[in-house]
Amino acid sequence: MASTACFVIVSRNDIPIYEAEVGSALKKEEAAHQHQFILHAALDIVQDLAWTTSAMFLKAMDRFSDLVVSVYVTAGTIS
Amino acid sequence: MSGPPEEKLDGTNSLLDRMLLDEIAPVVMVLRTQLVEEACQKNNLTLIQMLQPFSVFGNIDVPVRTVNDQPYRLRTFKLRLVYASDICQPNIEDSEKHLKKVVSDANEKALNDIQDDSPKLEMTVPMADPEYMSPWFRVFNKALLHTVSFSDHEAFDHPVACLIVVSTKDEQPINKFVDLFNTDQLPSLLNDGAMDPKILKYYLLIHDSQDGSSNRANELLAEMRSTFGPNDCRMLCINSYKEGDEQRNDNPWSRVADTSGGQDIGCFLNIDDVDEIKDLMLDLSSKHIIPYMEQKIRSLNQQVSTTRKGFRNQIKNLWWRKGKEDTADALNGPMYTFSSIESQIRVLGDYAFILRDYELSLSSYRLLSTDYKLDKAWRRYAGAQEMIGLSLFMLDQSGKEAEYYMENAFSTYLKMGSSGQRNATRCGLWWVEILKVKGQYKEAATVYFRISTEEPSLHAAVMFEQASYCYLRSTPPMLRKYGFHLILAGNRYNICDQRKHAVRAYRSALPVYKEQAWSYISDHVHFNIGRWYALLGMSNAAIQHMLEVLACNHQSPTTQEALLGDFLQIVQKLGKKYDALRLRLPVINVASLKVFFEDHRTFASSAAALVNEHVWRSLEEDLVPSVNPSGANWLYSLPKSSRKNNDSHICVAGEPIKVDLEFKNPLQIPIVVSCVRLICKFSPISSTGEYDLDCAQSVNDENGGRSDTGSCDAMEVSNRESNDDCSSFISSEVDFTLEGDETMMVQLKVSPKMEGILQIIGVRWTLSGSVVGYLYFDSHLAKKNCSKGRIAASKKTSKNKLKFTVIKSLPKLEARIHQLPLMAYSGDLQRIILEVSNHSDSSVKNMKLKISHPRFVVPGRLEDLDMEFPGCLEKHISHDIHDMQDNAMDKLKGLSSFPKDAGIQGGTTLLWPLWLHPVVPGNISLNMSIYYEMVTPSEHMNYRILRMRYDLEVLPSLDVSVQITPSPSKLQEFLVRMDIVNRSNSKNFQLRQVSSVGNSWHLSELLPTPLGDQQQDERTLKQETIYRSSSNCPRQLLAVGQGLSQFFKLMEVSKTSRLKGALERQSSLSLDISSISKSEIDVSSMPLSEFHIQEIWHQEKQSAQEQGRTVDLVLISQWEKTSPEPEQQSGSQQLFVHYLCHCSADMQSPIQWQMDGPRIVTHDFSDSFCEIGFQLTIRNSSDYIASVSINTSDDIPFPSQQSDPSQTSHVGWHDISLSNGGKVPSDIQGQRNTSTRTSVDSSLPFLWCASSSTKIKLEPMSSMVVPVRICVMAPGTYDLSNYTINWKLRFGTEENSVSGLLGRSWGTSPGHPFYLTVLQSS
């Protein structure tokens, strides 16, 4: 199965600083906004978790259908 | 076991409580005859609808006892009245239809919502409150729950009682009662053994009062009572309403049947009827159903206790079940009839639950679930688990256990596959409500999400939307999840064609994503909203959202194209051009806004306008009358009219104001932009003559305040007005196409036509011929405080930057330069023509010209125009002076005035020649300003300035350096070495002429003159003294990159001959003729003389240290003559003139001398010794008086005799840099001193006669001949260099400073070698 991944660096104010689509899956027009939606929504979870755990890497903290979101939170709350 | 706490029983606090009351309530099966229904329909009600409002009891207050005789009172109670025909599992299609209808009905509400303004997040948050939340969610959820009603695995949907209703009009009513129950029409639940068919029956006789008196009815009732028992029968009179009866205050049915509508509901039911119904239902509930259930619970409990409770029974049960294991493999487990113990336990549990004895129900369900689990009856097992969860929750709301059971039930249902799916949904909905009561909204949302994944799109959509509200209600609100789930919901709604819901959901999500950089999200949301609005026919709203998407540069080109195409399609559907204030395509860079207008400063080209104002200011310093206050600086306080207009610029009617604006296409696809023009506001001068500032101001404010599209139409009107008003100004229109990612600077013009105040407000354009975009500068400028070229210097408010006071039309000159190349080689002398034209009617006068680079460009004379180039430069007879009038200093500054008569009449053109002679390679920006005054001065300005700017690239051509060496043999004669290197990259140069400028030097070819031929030399010198300057023609070709050294002889012309020449020719200077084919170029006439002055000025600056005698040389060259191919575009030959000024012709020391005398003497030494006389010519070439002493000595000179250390410093060969321009001091003398002295063979001494020391005094720049004599004793060759010359300069008062510059003020030099051969005469 072709896998796809979306990598986003988000600043403190929820503004994506860097976006990259990686993976071998065929580029779908759908995918771009779908990924953004999922990642954006996952920020809510990040916000929740970031204060409850000391870990910086939050593995699979959110999921949507077969897409899993993992986050690395920096000390400056850049995700 | 204690009874349920009282306070729980009347708790209808939560939605869950209400739902449980609604859903888990005893079902009363209703059987009725057709006539009963007809009687009820008179009130527009069915029988059930008529009874329903009275089947809910807020406080029924019935005492009940638990199985352990614990008394408690039941408060809230409800009966579910269902027609027997409806007691069956709902048809899936029907229920789908019903659900869809629920959603569609809510659509109308949604439409209202989406027509409002865009929602604000702050407003949405309270909306999430369940009370406020769309009520149709509850309706929908309820409908969804009902899709699994009347399942055989749950007992709470099984009818508890049967209400048999017969009308008094029915024939043989008693038989009807019997028939109704005994028909095969009874629900399958009763027939197939899922439930006990022996249920409580209640017989009701309906009497329609309109059918006559109730006598017969009473008889029938009595008969019924005797047949069915006295307590189970009742009569109900309805439709007893008569005219004049007391009006009911409220209509209890208003909420029941909102579909039939109208005031007719229950119109024939008077208060007595209603009371009777109320009484009936209360009686049915409290006297029959509740006691019946209580009784049933007791008996069932008894039964269960005996068979199942206790250790023995459990063991037996386990044993028994294990034995069954093999047979029970069906999905739903074995079939349980009503008589089976499992079914009975279930009934026990459900009844207990209905009567709120949760302890009992819980224990029953627990007992049951283990059995079902063992039997693998999964649906029943899940159902039991579900009820355990609910019971637990009702017992203890804070416990976690309930959730566990709900989850278990949920997943068990799901495990069953599609058959359990709807049950799972119901279970999920219970679960959600439990979580909501606990305040665990986040978890609730997750459950909604889980439900949605199992449901078809429409249901999923509603579930997603409910999930989103849960996220909103969680603390802290999870807005992003809220938005995301709304989008998911909207997406599903769209799939099910519920567009209004879809739009509503997306719009609700908008605030979440607002002003976020998540571009794909924002595009998706806006695009879909726009598209759906379009499908709903709301084009305006659609376009507004589409506008947000258009500038999507992050999307792929195909997407961009699709988006733009969709957008245009929507706009076209609108049928007219759409006015969009927020059109972001193309992107206009307001910061790039540059305004060019012309007040007293006018510009010949836009390049000139771009030059910084202070450059022009400094250039025009001498040009502009300083007293004139029109320096355009408002800081100069003016008493006059300009004071009043100090907040706006001045422009002249009829002259365009140009605005440069950058348009950028953010997309990768081309876009067509047309009709781009400026939006302006013009207010003419009011009748009082004052400018109507206030009026204009108010209009501006109004415009600035517009930010939403709502006022677009109004704007359009005002635009039309102003555009139609052609009499006041003309706005130019520009069309262009922007390729993908292209940025284009567009120049827009507006020309006011009459006096008044013109304000540029913004810009409008048409995209793809259908959408009109507007941009108002005010708001942008106020924010950015952008610089605006030359106007930025003045401290004006941004608003006023675009405001102009239009004054009446004035003459304006336009100028351009003909034949000005973009590229020239250095030294290239060209004639260029300045054309100044006056297109206005009135004349101008007092024209002056200022050039930024007077070194490169000098104004010519008017006659130059008619002359042939370069023939005009060749020697001619003297000419009249028709020059521009200016003094030498001004010339150096580049300022020149046109002759007084050179004013330009209206509509005429003046041509004036200019000479271009770029010298320094590199890029040169020529700035020129022409000053002129109006013949008829206006109130606002008396003069104007025309500014021109040209860029010229100067390429290197020849690199010339000169080195001048004094001739060792002759005084006042120099050897000129001219090193010429062709530095150009493609051109070959032909050297034409070398000239020395001025009358003090004579340049001649280095003729192969035999050494010692002094007499002839002197003759030549005399012959040529008539020439002030001399030239030589090397006729050499110099190819690219080639270097060449030329040698010339340079002779200083004595003062006397100079004077003679000066008398001969007064002002014009002549040159030597050396060229054969061509006439010589006159370097001393215009324009070469002019450039010479400039060069002297500039080169002097470079070599300020140069002192002493200098010579200025001019090298004239041209391009190699190739085949008779057409000449350059100028139509004339190129002429390259290189000036070499201040070439030093200085000696090493200021004193030179030369010994003259016979070289070979024949003497008869037998007679006497030989006495020979010599002349020592000493010259002082310094500017000071020198005292010189000649000391002879009779010693043999030694090589080490040199005393001057400076003379040894440059012994031997060394590098001479060409770029030094011949300023390196010569060393020939020194070399001679060292190299020759050693080889001297001095055999016999000779004697110096006369005095051994002679002292003389030499005036500056003069020479003196001192005679010396020697006595030779014997024949031989003698070196007469054993003398020294000591010299000392006598400085004036400023001795110190001058000595510093000169280097030396005294010195001792050994004599030059002079070989004398004396022969013995025969």
Short mmCIF file of N, CA, C and O in Angstrom, two decimals, chain B residues 143-186:
data_model
loop_
_atom_site.label_atom_id
_atom_site.label_comp_id
_atom_site.label_asym_id
_atom_site.label_seq_id
_atom_site.Cartn_x
_atom_site.Cartn_y
_atom_site.Cartn_z
N ALA B 143 -35.89 9.76 16.60
CA ALA B 143 -36.29 8.96 15.44
C ALA B 143 -35.29 7.84 15.20
O ALA B 143 -35.66 6.74 14.81
N LEU B 144 -34.04 8.16 15.44
CA LEU B 144 -33.00 7.15 15.24
C LEU B 144 -33.17 6.02 16.26
O LEU B 144 -33.02 4.83 15.93
N LEU B 145 -33.52 6.40 17.49
CA LEU B 145 -33.74 5.38 18.51
C LEU B 145 -34.91 4.48 18.12
O LEU B 145 -34.88 3.27 18.33
N HIS B 146 -35.91 5.12 17.53
CA HIS B 146 -37.12 4.36 17.24
C HIS B 146 -36.93 3.36 16.13
O HIS B 146 -37.78 2.49 15.92
N THR B 147 -35.85 3.49 15.40
CA THR B 147 -35.65 2.52 14.33
C THR B 147 -35.43 1.11 14.87
O THR B 147 -35.48 0.15 14.12
N VAL B 148 -35.11 1.01 16.15
CA VAL B 148 -34.91 -0.34 16.70
C VAL B 148 -35.96 -0.69 17.75
O VAL B 148 -35.75 -1.54 18.59
N SER B 149 -37.11 0.01 17.67
CA SER B 149 -38.13 -0.31 18.68
C SER B 149 -38.71 -1.70 18.46
O SER B 149 -38.58 -2.27 17.37
N PHE B 150 -39.34 -2.11 19.45
CA PHE B 150 -40.10 -3.37 19.41
C PHE B 150 -39.27 -4.57 18.98
O PHE B 150 -39.70 -5.43 18.21
N SER B 151 -38.05 -4.56 19.45
CA SER B 151 -37.23 -5.74 19.21
C SER B 151 -37.67 -6.83 20.17
O SER B 151 -38.17 -6.54 21.26
N ASP B 152 -37.49 -8.06 19.74
CA ASP B 152 -37.93 -9.14 20.63
C ASP B 152 -36.96 -9.38 21.77
O ASP B 152 -37.28 -10.09 22.71
N HIS B 153 -35.79 -8.81 21.72
CA HIS B 153 -34.82 -9.11 22.76
C HIS B 153 -34.90 -8.15 23.94
O HIS B 153 -34.20 -8.30 24.92
N GLU B 154 -35.75 -7.16 23.80
CA GLU B 154 -35.92 -6.24 24.93
C GLU B 154 -37.39 -6.22 25.31
O GLU B 154 -38.25 -6.24 24.44
N ALA B 155 -37.64 -6.16 26.58
CA ALA B 155 -39.02 -6.26 27.03
C ALA B 155 -39.67 -4.91 27.25
O ALA B 155 -40.89 -4.81 27.33
N PHE B 156 -38.88 -3.85 27.33
CA PHE B 156 -39.53 -2.58 27.68
C PHE B 156 -40.35 -2.00 26.53
O PHE B 156 -41.13 -1.11 26.72
N ASP B 157 -40.14 -2.55 25.34
CA ASP B 157 -41.01 -2.12 24.24
C ASP B 157 -42.24 -3.02 24.10
O ASP B 157 -43.11 -2.75 23.29
N HIS B 158 -42.25 -4.06 24.87
CA HIS B 158 -43.40 -4.96 24.76
C HIS B 158 -44.59 -4.37 25.48
O HIS B 158 -44.44 -3.81 26.56
N PRO B 159 -45.74 -4.46 24.85
CA PRO B 159 -46.92 -3.83 25.48
C PRO B 159 -47.19 -4.40 26.87
O PRO B 159 -47.12 -5.62 27.07
N VAL B 160 -47.45 -3.50 27.77
CA VAL B 160 -47.80 -3.92 29.11
C VAL B 160 -49.29 -4.16 29.21
O VAL B 160 -49.75 -5.05 29.88
N ALA B 161 -49.99 -3.30 28.47
CA ALA B 161 -51.45 -3.40 28.55
C ALA B 161 -52.05 -3.21 27.18
O ALA B 161 -51.36 -2.77 26.26
N CYS B 162 -53.31 -3.50 27.07
CA CYS B 162 -53.99 -3.33 25.80
C CYS B 162 -55.24 -2.51 26.05
O CYS B 162 -56.04 -2.80 26.93
N LEU B 163 -55.33 -1.41 25.28
CA LEU B 163 -56.50 -0.54 25.39
C LEU B 163 -57.39 -0.83 24.20
O LEU B 163 -56.99 -0.61 23.06
N ILE B 164 -58.59 -1.37 24.52
CA ILE B 164 -59.50 -1.74 23.43
C ILE B 164 -60.63 -0.72 23.42
O ILE B 164 -61.31 -0.52 24.41
N VAL B 165 -60.73 -0.05 22.28
CA VAL B 165 -61.67 1.05 22.21
C VAL B 165 -62.73 0.76 21.15
O VAL B 165 -62.40 0.41 20.02
N VAL B 166 -63.95 0.93 21.54
CA VAL B 166 -65.06 0.71 20.61
C VAL B 166 -66.00 1.90 20.74
O VAL B 166 -66.16 2.47 21.81
N SER B 167 -66.58 2.27 19.60
CA SER B 167 -67.50 3.41 19.63
C SER B 167 -68.91 2.95 19.96
O SER B 167 -69.27 1.81 19.69
N THR B 168 -69.71 3.83 20.49
CA THR B 168 -71.09 3.49 20.78
C THR B 168 -71.86 3.29 19.48
O THR B 168 -72.91 2.68 19.46
N LYS B 169 -71.35 3.82 18.41
CA LYS B 169 -72.04 3.68 17.14
C LYS B 169 -71.78 2.32 16.51
O LYS B 169 -72.42 1.92 15.56
N ASP B 170 -70.75 1.67 16.98
CA ASP B 170 -70.46 0.35 16.43
C ASP B 170 -71.61 -0.61 16.70
O ASP B 170 -72.26 -0.53 17.73
N GLU B 171 -71.80 -1.46 15.72
CA GLU B 171 -72.82 -2.48 15.94
C GLU B 171 -72.26 -3.55 16.87
O GLU B 171 -71.10 -3.95 16.73
N GLN B 172 -73.06 -3.93 17.76
CA GLN B 172 -72.69 -4.96 18.74
C GLN B 172 -71.32 -4.67 19.35
O GLN B 172 -70.33 -5.35 19.11
N PRO B 173 -71.28 -3.63 20.11
CA PRO B 173 -69.98 -3.20 20.64
C PRO B 173 -69.30 -4.28 21.47
O PRO B 173 -68.06 -4.41 21.44
N ILE B 174 -70.07 -5.06 22.19
CA ILE B 174 -69.44 -6.05 23.06
C ILE B 174 -68.68 -7.06 22.22
O ILE B 174 -67.52 -7.40 22.50
N ASN B 175 -69.32 -7.45 21.14
CA ASN B 175 -68.64 -8.40 20.27
C ASN B 175 -67.39 -7.78 19.65
O ASN B 175 -66.38 -8.43 19.44
N LYS B 176 -67.53 -6.50 19.34
CA LYS B 176 -66.38 -5.81 18.77
C LYS B 176 -65.17 -5.88 19.69
O LYS B 176 -64.04 -6.09 19.27
N PHE B 177 -65.45 -5.67 20.98
CA PHE B 177 -64.35 -5.75 21.95
C PHE B 177 -63.62 -7.07 21.85
O PHE B 177 -62.39 -7.14 21.83
N VAL B 178 -64.41 -8.08 21.75
CA VAL B 178 -63.81 -9.42 21.71
C VAL B 178 -63.08 -9.61 20.38
O VAL B 178 -61.94 -10.08 20.34
N ASP B 179 -63.76 -9.19 19.32
CA ASP B 179 -63.16 -9.40 18.00
C ASP B 179 -61.82 -8.69 17.85
O ASP B 179 -60.88 -9.21 17.28
N LEU B 180 -61.82 -7.48 18.37
CA LEU B 180 -60.60 -6.68 18.19
C LEU B 180 -59.37 -7.38 18.73
O LEU B 180 -58.31 -7.38 18.13
N PHE B 181 -59.52 -7.97 19.88
CA PHE B 181 -58.34 -8.60 20.47
C PHE B 181 -58.03 -9.96 19.87
O PHE B 181 -56.89 -10.39 19.83
N ASN B 182 -59.07 -10.59 19.37
CA ASN B 182 -58.82 -11.95 18.93
C ASN B 182 -58.43 -12.08 17.47
O ASN B 182 -58.12 -13.16 17.01
N THR B 183 -58.48 -11.01 16.77
CA THR B 183 -58.09 -11.15 15.36
C THR B 183 -56.62 -11.51 15.24
O THR B 183 -55.83 -11.36 16.17
N ASP B 184 -56.30 -11.91 14.04
CA ASP B 184 -54.90 -12.26 13.79
C ASP B 184 -54.05 -11.03 13.53
O ASP B 184 -52.88 -11.12 13.16
N GLN B 185 -54.71 -9.89 13.67
CA GLN B 185 -53.98 -8.66 13.41
C GLN B 185 -53.01 -8.29 14.53
O GLN B 185 -52.26 -7.33 14.41
N LEU B 186 -53.06 -9.06 15.58
CA LEU B 186 -52.20 -8.69 16.71
C LEU B 186 -50.73 -8.72 16.32
O LEU B 186 -50.32 -9.47 15.44
#
